[in-house]
Tab-separated table of C-alpha atoms and ligand atoms in Angstrom:
chain	number	residue	atom	x	y	z
A	15	UNK	CA	10.166	7.053	0.935
A	16	UNK	CA	13.769	6.557	1.877
A	17	UNK	CA	15.808	3.504	0.943
A	18	UNK	CA	18.270	2.969	3.745
A	19	UNK	CA	21.674	1.428	3.044
A	20	UNK	CA	22.707	-2.075	4.072
A	21	UNK	CA	25.817	-3.578	5.597
A	22	UNK	CA	26.903	-4.532	2.047
A	23	UNK	CA	26.774	-0.832	1.088
A	24	UNK	CA	28.867	0.033	4.152
A	25	UNK	CA	31.564	-2.422	2.998
A	26	UNK	CA	31.433	-2.001	-0.803
A	27	UNK	CA	29.504	1.210	-1.589
A	28	UNK	CA	31.004	3.199	-4.464
A	29	UNK	CA	34.008	0.907	-4.955
A	30	UNK	CA	35.680	0.571	-8.346
A	31	UNK	CA	37.068	-2.728	-9.648
A	32	UNK	CA	39.724	-3.836	-10.208
A	33	UNK	CA	41.169	-2.010	-7.205
A	34	UNK	CA	44.478	-0.158	-7.452
A	35	UNK	CA	47.359	-2.675	-7.223
A	36	UNK	CA	44.648	-5.360	-6.670
A	37	UNK	CA	44.738	-4.404	-3.002
A	38	UNK	CA	41.740	-5.560	-0.957
A	39	UNK	CA	42.259	-2.771	1.581
A	40	UNK	CA	42.419	0.648	-0.119
A	41	UNK	CA	46.056	1.799	-0.437
A	42	UNK	CA	47.129	4.899	1.500
A	43	UNK	CA	48.357	7.183	-1.261
A	44	UNK	CA	50.743	9.416	0.680
A	45	UNK	CA	51.634	12.147	-1.770
A	46	UNK	CA	51.204	15.907	-1.943
A	47	UNK	CA	51.308	16.142	-5.718
A	48	UNK	CA	50.725	13.944	-8.782
A	49	UNK	CA	52.886	13.330	-11.862
A	50	UNK	CA	52.173	13.669	-15.593
A	51	UNK	CA	53.711	11.429	-18.284
A	52	UNK	CA	54.247	14.270	-20.710
A	53	UNK	CA	52.904	17.679	-21.607
A	54	UNK	CA	50.291	16.024	-23.829
A	55	UNK	CA	49.124	13.993	-20.807
A	56	UNK	CA	49.052	17.288	-18.869
A	57	UNK	CA	47.122	19.056	-21.636
A	58	UNK	CA	44.585	16.201	-21.807
A	59	UNK	CA	44.100	16.378	-18.033
A	60	UNK	CA	43.699	20.178	-18.053
A	61	UNK	CA	41.130	19.907	-20.856
A	62	UNK	CA	39.092	17.562	-18.610
A	63	UNK	CA	39.652	14.635	-20.991
A	64	UNK	CA	41.474	12.219	-18.665
A	65	UNK	CA	39.974	8.721	-18.477
A	66	UNK	CA	39.951	8.936	-14.653
A	67	UNK	CA	37.408	11.540	-13.488
A	68	UNK	CA	38.965	11.500	-10.001
A	69	UNK	CA	42.517	12.313	-11.144
A	70	UNK	CA	43.916	15.539	-9.652
A	71	UNK	CA	47.170	17.441	-10.020
A	72	UNK	CA	47.563	18.367	-6.345
A	73	UNK	CA	46.405	16.750	-3.102
A	74	UNK	CA	44.432	19.792	-1.869
A	75	UNK	CA	42.113	19.140	-4.819
A	76	UNK	CA	41.739	15.424	-4.182
A	77	UNK	CA	43.506	12.194	-3.240
A	78	UNK	CA	42.621	8.591	-4.189
A	79	UNK	CA	42.408	7.342	-0.574
A	80	UNK	CA	40.132	10.258	0.306
A	81	UNK	CA	38.115	9.789	-2.884
A	82	UNK	CA	37.385	6.114	-2.129
A	83	UNK	CA	35.827	7.167	1.196
A	84	UNK	CA	33.874	9.947	-0.519
A	85	UNK	CA	32.407	7.474	-3.007
A	86	UNK	CA	31.309	5.167	-0.203
A	87	UNK	CA	29.763	8.055	1.794
A	88	UNK	CA	27.843	9.142	-1.331
A	89	UNK	CA	26.553	5.580	-1.756
A	90	UNK	CA	25.460	5.399	1.897
A	91	UNK	CA	23.760	8.806	1.818
A	92	UNK	CA	22.075	8.040	-1.525
A	93	UNK	CA	23.807	11.098	-3.011
A	94	UNK	CA	25.289	11.919	-6.419
A	95	UNK	CA	28.498	13.013	-4.757
A	96	UNK	CA	30.171	13.549	-1.381
A	97	UNK	CA	33.244	15.215	0.101
A	98	UNK	CA	35.463	14.299	3.036
A	99	UNK	CA	36.948	16.985	5.301
A	100	UNK	CA	39.461	17.267	8.142
A	101	UNK	CA	36.624	17.473	10.709
A	102	UNK	CA	32.865	17.701	11.000
A	103	UNK	CA	33.109	21.458	11.587
A	104	UNK	CA	35.266	21.815	8.459
A	105	UNK	CA	32.524	20.074	6.457
A	106	UNK	CA	29.728	22.211	7.926
A	107	UNK	CA	31.473	25.595	7.807
A	108	UNK	CA	32.778	25.077	4.261
A	109	UNK	CA	29.331	23.977	3.040
A	110	UNK	CA	27.567	26.910	4.699
A	111	UNK	CA	30.139	29.392	3.369
A	112	UNK	CA	29.738	27.996	-0.140
A	113	UNK	CA	26.018	28.826	-0.060
A	114	UNK	CA	25.766	32.301	1.496
A	115	UNK	CA	26.989	35.821	0.863
A	116	UNK	CA	26.719	39.198	2.624
A	117	UNK	CA	23.103	40.288	3.021
A	118	UNK	CA	21.775	36.713	3.074
A	119	UNK	CA	19.829	35.206	5.950
A	120	UNK	CA	20.243	31.767	7.555
A	121	UNK	CA	17.753	29.953	9.810
A	122	UNK	CA	18.842	27.417	12.378
A	123	UNK	CA	17.266	25.691	15.324
A	124	UNK	CA	18.094	26.781	18.865
A	125	UNK	CA	19.439	23.321	19.755
A	126	UNK	CA	21.990	23.333	16.906
A	127	UNK	CA	25.442	21.932	17.655
A	128	UNK	CA	27.131	24.685	19.688
A	129	UNK	CA	29.986	25.340	17.262
A	130	UNK	CA	27.606	25.437	14.289
A	131	UNK	CA	25.515	28.030	16.128
A	132	UNK	CA	28.633	30.012	17.049
A	133	UNK	CA	29.823	29.948	13.434
A	134	UNK	CA	26.516	31.303	12.136
A	135	UNK	CA	25.767	33.723	14.994
A	136	UNK	CA	29.262	35.162	15.460
A	137	UNK	CA	31.542	34.448	12.513
A	138	UNK	CA	29.046	34.744	9.657
A	139	UNK	CA	27.549	37.831	11.328
A	140	UNK	CA	30.958	39.536	10.921
A	141	UNK	CA	30.575	39.059	7.171
A	142	UNK	CA	27.063	40.492	7.015
A	143	UNK	CA	25.063	37.254	7.025
A	144	UNK	CA	22.029	37.498	9.320
A	145	UNK	CA	20.328	34.636	11.110
A	146	UNK	CA	17.218	33.628	13.041
A	147	UNK	CA	17.058	30.917	15.713
A	148	UNK	CA	13.802	28.949	15.893
A	149	UNK	CA	12.591	26.615	18.619
A	150	UNK	CA	13.370	22.906	18.184
A	151	UNK	CA	10.764	20.958	16.244
A	152	UNK	CA	8.645	24.040	15.478
A	153	UNK	CA	7.822	24.026	11.743
A	154	UNK	CA	5.378	26.936	12.209
A	155	UNK	CA	8.191	29.064	13.643
A	156	UNK	CA	10.414	27.972	10.759
A	157	UNK	CA	7.822	29.046	8.218
A	158	UNK	CA	7.423	32.415	9.966
A	159	UNK	CA	11.195	32.974	10.010
A	160	UNK	CA	11.699	32.954	6.231
A	161	UNK	CA	12.693	36.286	4.702
A	162	UNK	CA	13.215	37.236	1.060
A	163	UNK	CA	16.984	36.822	1.553
A	164	UNK	CA	16.801	33.476	3.391
A	165	UNK	CA	19.306	31.272	1.590
A	166	UNK	CA	19.787	28.368	3.958
A	167	UNK	CA	18.110	26.374	6.752
A	168	UNK	CA	20.339	24.241	8.977
A	169	UNK	CA	19.116	21.521	11.316
A	170	UNK	CA	20.309	18.317	12.944
A	171	UNK	CA	18.668	14.908	12.903
A	172	UNK	CA	18.182	13.988	15.745
A	173	UNK	CA	19.388	17.027	17.702
A	174	UNK	CA	21.756	17.220	20.647
A	175	UNK	CA	21.163	16.540	23.540
A	176	UNK	CA	17.366	16.101	23.564
A	177	UNK	CA	17.223	14.118	20.305
A	178	UNK	CA	14.461	16.230	18.781
A	179	UNK	CA	13.367	15.067	15.318
A	180	UNK	CA	11.761	17.303	12.746
A	181	UNK	CA	9.614	16.237	9.794
A	182	UNK	CA	12.321	16.435	7.115
A	183	UNK	CA	9.983	16.158	4.150
A	184	UNK	CA	7.958	19.116	5.461
A	185	UNK	CA	11.153	21.061	6.184
A	186	UNK	CA	12.397	20.385	2.639
A	187	UNK	CA	9.027	21.467	1.199
A	188	UNK	CA	9.072	24.769	3.140
A	189	UNK	CA	12.651	25.423	1.999
A	190	UNK	CA	11.844	24.739	-1.651
A	191	UNK	CA	8.814	27.055	-1.480
A	192	UNK	CA	11.062	29.789	-0.052
A	193	UNK	CA	13.870	29.049	-2.580
A	194	UNK	CA	16.239	28.327	0.294
A	195	UNK	CA	18.626	25.383	0.555
A	196	UNK	CA	18.451	22.913	3.430
A	197	UNK	CA	21.440	21.363	5.197
A	198	UNK	CA	20.869	18.528	7.664
A	199	UNK	CA	23.628	17.490	10.053
A	200	UNK	CA	22.705	13.811	10.422
A	201	UNK	CA	25.647	12.858	12.644
A	202	UNK	CA	23.339	11.372	15.306
A	203	UNK	CA	21.238	9.386	12.811
A	204	UNK	CA	24.124	8.131	10.652
A	205	UNK	CA	23.320	7.009	7.086
A	206	UNK	CA	22.082	3.706	8.567
A	207	UNK	CA	19.170	5.255	10.496
A	208	UNK	CA	18.028	8.070	8.185
A	209	UNK	CA	18.425	9.305	4.616
A	210	UNK	CA	17.614	13.039	4.719
A	211	UNK	CA	18.323	13.453	0.985
A	212	UNK	CA	15.511	11.016	0.214
A	213	UNK	CA	13.081	13.361	2.006
A	214	UNK	CA	14.092	16.202	-0.313
A	215	UNK	CA	16.809	17.887	1.738
A	216	UNK	CA	19.639	19.463	-0.330
A	217	UNK	CA	22.763	18.594	1.654
A	218	UNK	CA	23.500	16.121	4.437
A	219	UNK	CA	26.574	16.418	6.652
A	220	UNK	CA	28.110	14.030	9.170
A	221	UNK	CA	30.816	14.465	11.739
A	222	UNK	CA	32.722	11.336	10.626
A	223	UNK	CA	34.540	11.579	13.979
A	224	UNK	CA	31.464	9.974	15.511
A	225	UNK	CA	29.727	6.910	13.999
A	226	UNK	CA	31.299	6.779	10.521
A	227	UNK	CA	34.865	6.368	11.801
A	228	UNK	CA	33.386	4.939	14.976
A	229	UNK	CA	36.466	4.189	17.087
A	230	UNK	CA	37.151	7.455	18.947
A	231	UNK	CA	40.531	7.661	17.215
A	232	UNK	CA	40.222	10.164	14.361
A	233	UNK	CA	38.448	13.382	13.311
A	234	UNK	CA	36.624	13.795	10.020
A	235	UNK	CA	33.559	15.257	8.368
A	236	UNK	CA	31.476	14.705	5.244
A	237	UNK	CA	28.909	16.468	3.124
A	238	UNK	CA	26.744	14.800	0.451
A	239	UNK	CA	24.282	16.073	-2.126
A	240	UNK	CA	23.719	16.784	-5.805
A	241	UNK	CA	26.751	16.925	-8.100
A	242	UNK	CA	26.184	20.645	-8.706
A	243	UNK	CA	25.997	21.666	-5.022
A	244	UNK	CA	28.916	19.413	-4.111
A	245	UNK	CA	31.059	20.935	-6.853
A	246	UNK	CA	30.436	24.392	-5.332
A	247	UNK	CA	31.565	23.103	-1.944
A	248	UNK	CA	34.550	21.301	-3.516
A	249	UNK	CA	35.751	24.549	-5.082
A	250	UNK	CA	35.677	26.325	-1.735
A	251	UNK	CA	37.382	23.362	-0.043
A	252	UNK	CA	40.231	23.678	-2.549
A	253	UNK	CA	40.462	27.426	-1.739
A	254	UNK	CA	40.349	27.099	2.050
A	255	UNK	CA	42.147	23.756	2.335
A	256	UNK	CA	40.344	21.876	5.168
A	257	UNK	CA	40.990	18.532	3.455
A	258	UNK	CA	41.314	15.113	5.079
A	259	UNK	CA	44.747	13.542	4.794
A	260	UNK	CA	45.120	10.005	3.385
A	261	UNK	CA	45.880	8.321	6.723
A	262	UNK	CA	42.867	9.989	8.293
A	263	UNK	CA	40.753	8.896	5.305
A	264	UNK	CA	42.036	5.314	5.594
A	265	UNK	CA	41.024	5.161	9.284
A	266	UNK	CA	37.578	6.575	8.493
A	267	UNK	CA	37.108	4.204	5.550
A	268	UNK	CA	38.163	1.248	7.665
A	269	UNK	CA	35.777	2.248	10.441
A	270	UNK	CA	32.908	2.584	7.976
A	271	UNK	CA	33.194	-1.079	6.963
A	272	UNK	CA	31.484	-2.039	10.236
A	273	UNK	CA	29.091	0.932	10.405
A	274	UNK	CA	25.937	-1.148	9.915
A	275	UNK	CA	26.965	-3.724	12.529
A	276	UNK	CA	27.939	-1.122	15.087
A	277	UNK	CA	24.865	1.063	14.623
A	278	UNK	CA	22.527	-1.945	14.847
A	279	UNK	CA	24.057	-2.843	18.241
A	280	UNK	CA	24.069	0.787	19.390
A	281	UNK	CA	20.383	1.204	18.417
A	282	UNK	CA	19.516	-1.901	20.425
A	283	UNK	CA	21.574	-0.991	23.490
A	284	UNK	CA	20.451	2.638	23.634
A	285	UNK	CA	16.792	1.612	23.460
A	286	UNK	CA	17.373	-0.927	26.247
A	287	UNK	CA	19.064	1.752	28.387
A	288	UNK	CA	16.273	4.250	27.674
A	289	UNK	CA	13.617	1.694	28.701
A	290	UNK	CA	15.545	0.763	31.851
A	291	UNK	CA	15.813	4.429	32.856
A	292	UNK	CA	12.230	5.417	32.179
A	293	UNK	CA	10.402	5.447	35.484
A	294	UNK	CA	13.654	4.923	37.456
A	295	UNK	CA	13.417	6.535	40.910
A	296	UNK	CA	16.660	8.542	40.474
A	297	UNK	CA	15.798	9.801	36.985
A	298	UNK	CA	13.591	12.815	36.357
A	299	UNK	CA	13.301	12.433	32.604
A	300	UNK	CA	14.663	10.281	29.771
A	301	UNK	CA	15.093	11.578	26.221
A	302	UNK	CA	15.145	8.943	23.485
A	303	UNK	CA	13.259	9.292	20.192
A	304	UNK	CA	11.851	5.764	20.210
A	305	UNK	CA	10.291	6.134	23.661
A	306	UNK	CA	6.600	6.962	23.480
A	307	UNK	CA	7.203	9.766	25.992
A	308	UNK	CA	9.429	11.615	23.498
A	309	UNK	CA	7.690	14.664	21.948
A	310	UNK	CA	8.743	13.625	18.422
A	311	UNK	CA	8.070	9.903	18.804
A	312	UNK	CA	5.711	9.720	15.790
A	313	UNK	CA	8.141	11.500	13.445
A	314	UNK	CA	11.045	9.440	14.738
A	315	UNK	CA	9.154	6.203	14.100
A	316	UNK	CA	8.313	7.272	10.565
A	317	UNK	CA	11.722	8.666	9.730
A	318	UNK	CA	14.334	6.635	11.619
A	319	UNK	CA	15.316	2.967	11.291
A	320	UNK	CA	16.665	3.096	14.852
A	321	UNK	CA	16.849	5.693	17.607
A	322	UNK	CA	20.651	5.916	17.512
A	323	UNK	CA	23.266	5.347	20.190
A	324	UNK	CA	22.716	8.409	22.381
A	325	UNK	CA	20.399	8.540	25.400
A	326	UNK	CA	20.069	11.711	27.464
A	327	UNK	CA	18.604	11.677	30.951
A	328	UNK	CA	18.158	14.073	33.838
A	329	UNK	CA	19.335	12.819	37.216
A	330	UNK	CA	17.090	13.816	40.111
A	331	UNK	CA	18.894	16.281	42.405
A	332	UNK	CA	20.644	18.449	39.817
A	333	UNK	CA	24.274	19.040	38.941
A	334	UNK	CA	25.884	17.442	42.033
A	335	UNK	CA	23.644	14.356	41.954
A	336	UNK	CA	24.489	13.931	38.246
A	337	UNK	CA	28.207	14.301	39.020
A	338	UNK	CA	27.976	11.615	41.746
A	339	UNK	CA	26.171	9.240	39.363
A	340	UNK	CA	28.716	9.875	36.590
A	341	UNK	CA	31.577	9.109	39.014
A	342	UNK	CA	30.017	5.713	39.756
A	343	UNK	CA	30.102	4.503	36.112
A	344	UNK	CA	32.621	1.653	35.772
A	345	UNK	CA	32.347	0.605	32.124
A	346	UNK	CA	31.567	4.018	30.648
A	347	UNK	CA	34.333	6.613	30.400
A	348	UNK	CA	33.795	10.302	31.192
A	349	UNK	CA	34.482	12.034	27.882
A	350	UNK	CA	32.962	14.329	25.276
A	351	UNK	CA	32.028	12.899	21.858
A	352	UNK	CA	29.844	10.001	20.826
A	353	UNK	CA	29.418	7.276	18.267
A	354	UNK	CA	32.518	5.205	19.044
A	355	UNK	CA	32.984	1.595	20.112
A	356	UNK	CA	33.452	2.665	23.765
A	357	UNK	CA	30.521	3.815	25.899
A	358	UNK	CA	31.068	7.431	26.943
A	359	UNK	CA	29.214	9.400	29.577
A	360	UNK	CA	29.063	13.171	29.717
A	361	UNK	CA	27.714	15.323	32.567
A	362	UNK	CA	26.535	18.063	30.225
A	363	UNK	CA	26.643	20.978	32.685
A	364	UNK	CA	30.267	20.108	33.574
A	365	UNK	CA	31.611	19.431	30.068
A	366	UNK	CA	29.958	20.768	26.901
A	367	UNK	CA	28.270	23.591	28.839
A	368	UNK	CA	30.852	24.123	31.601
A	369	UNK	CA	31.171	27.810	30.711
A	370	UNK	CA	27.521	28.564	31.551
A	371	UNK	CA	26.169	29.534	34.981
A	372	UNK	CA	22.782	28.268	36.200
A	373	UNK	CA	20.853	31.068	34.544
A	374	UNK	CA	22.589	30.723	31.169
A	375	UNK	CA	22.151	26.937	31.379
A	376	UNK	CA	18.457	27.372	31.930
A	377	UNK	CA	18.251	29.803	29.012
A	378	UNK	CA	20.029	27.240	26.836
A	379	UNK	CA	17.425	24.688	27.956
A	380	UNK	CA	20.014	22.434	29.609
A	381	UNK	CA	18.872	20.804	32.863
A	382	UNK	CA	21.722	20.963	35.433
A	383	UNK	CA	21.366	17.214	36.070
A	384	UNK	CA	21.543	16.271	32.402
A	385	UNK	CA	23.715	13.285	31.530
A	386	UNK	CA	24.366	12.204	27.954
A	387	UNK	CA	25.297	8.602	27.396
A	388	UNK	CA	26.767	7.465	24.078
A	389	UNK	CA	26.584	3.695	24.045
A	390	UNK	CA	29.408	1.720	22.502
A	391	UNK	CA	29.374	-1.797	21.112
A	392	UNK	CA	29.896	-3.639	24.397
A	393	UNK	CA	27.275	-6.243	25.425
A	394	UNK	CA	23.890	-4.568	25.796
A	395	UNK	CA	23.389	-6.169	29.228
A	396	UNK	CA	26.777	-4.863	30.446
A	397	UNK	CA	25.947	-1.295	29.420
A	398	UNK	CA	22.477	-1.441	31.023
A	399	UNK	CA	23.938	-2.900	34.247
A	400	UNK	CA	26.586	-0.168	34.353
A	401	UNK	CA	23.946	2.567	34.087
A	402	UNK	CA	21.723	0.972	36.699
A	403	UNK	CA	24.537	0.424	39.220
A	404	UNK	CA	25.684	4.034	38.717
A	405	UNK	CA	22.195	5.256	39.638
A	406	UNK	CA	21.759	2.948	42.630
A	407	UNK	CA	22.729	4.965	45.680
B	512	PLP	C1	30.772	16.384	16.816
B	512	PLP	C2	29.715	17.045	16.032
B	512	PLP	C3	30.023	18.036	15.097
B	512	PLP	C4	31.438	18.520	14.875
B	512	PLP	O1	32.228	17.534	14.340
B	512	PLP	P1	33.839	17.492	14.561
B	512	PLP	O2	34.222	16.281	13.805
B	512	PLP	O3	34.064	17.387	16.036
B	512	PLP	O4	34.366	18.755	13.995
B	512	PLP	C5	28.994	18.606	14.388
B	512	PLP	N1	27.715	18.224	14.577
B	512	PLP	C6	27.376	17.272	15.463
B	512	PLP	C7	25.956	16.902	15.619
B	512	PLP	C8	28.356	16.638	16.208
B	512	PLP	O5	28.027	15.714	17.112
């Protein structure tokens, strides 16, 4: 069973006392390099004997403002350790690269985040790493896809945009049996709604740009897991350099203080929107994991504390009807991304998938009338009214 974090964890998780300079808000330590008192201090540090395990000699290897956020992320994910990166993609690509080599095989689900899929299918392929795509939610297909050289399975929880949920404990069991590692991108769930590590998964990643930072004002990414796996990823991060800077870390850490409050409101509002849309005359289909009509409803109920802040729905009449509805939103802003304080609406075929024609869209499983709504922290009734007035024609 998973133990999910609380609002207290979101505020205080992983903190050390007394704080540096007795500051209540973590100081922004703006420095590229760190000083030594003497060569004996330097020798002690190099021998790994410094009293502070987080001390570093250079900011690409670590920074106190960044480290404070990493400790809190580890506490929220229930992990031994965590790392913060310049973006979600930096976290995912560095973690994947740390685990695979030429000749290895990676499995991912067809509805993976587009850039994650592109990284595995195009970039890793150039370095001799093979991959297999399996259908969303299909554990049988996953089992059949394992090969002797399968090193890694990557999935999201829930997935984008149809919010598919897979049985993570079963996925972790299949991976262990095949001696492959599992990496779950839990951006949509956030640490408040799911704890993939508790189900036996090896690594959990978040795009901190979304719910963790939560204010649509900064990029960031995290990965959490065992101390040994995280130290592998940390080494590669120091080689490649996709580190978060201290101001970025301070914004993310500040945003995380209210993570529990925001996600609780977003869970409530998204469920209210999903219920209001189900059966609506202008809506062909609503995708939300906590609706009974969702194909993974049972898994979602068992695995998630809340359904998250994203609702996807298909407007009757296709691409143009969806565009007209999106233009009528007054509160929600037309923008990519999710997880922030502002409600955002995205006509999928015109934004994230704008490069695809009708046939490619259909192959990607994206309905032309698909709209993805990321609810913010406005009043639930205001968000529901906005959606309903946008659909009233
Ligand atoms: C946004 C997102 C990413 C990428 O994160 P960035 O911070 O934009 O690099 C990865 N996975 C999911 C599920 C996301 O929503």
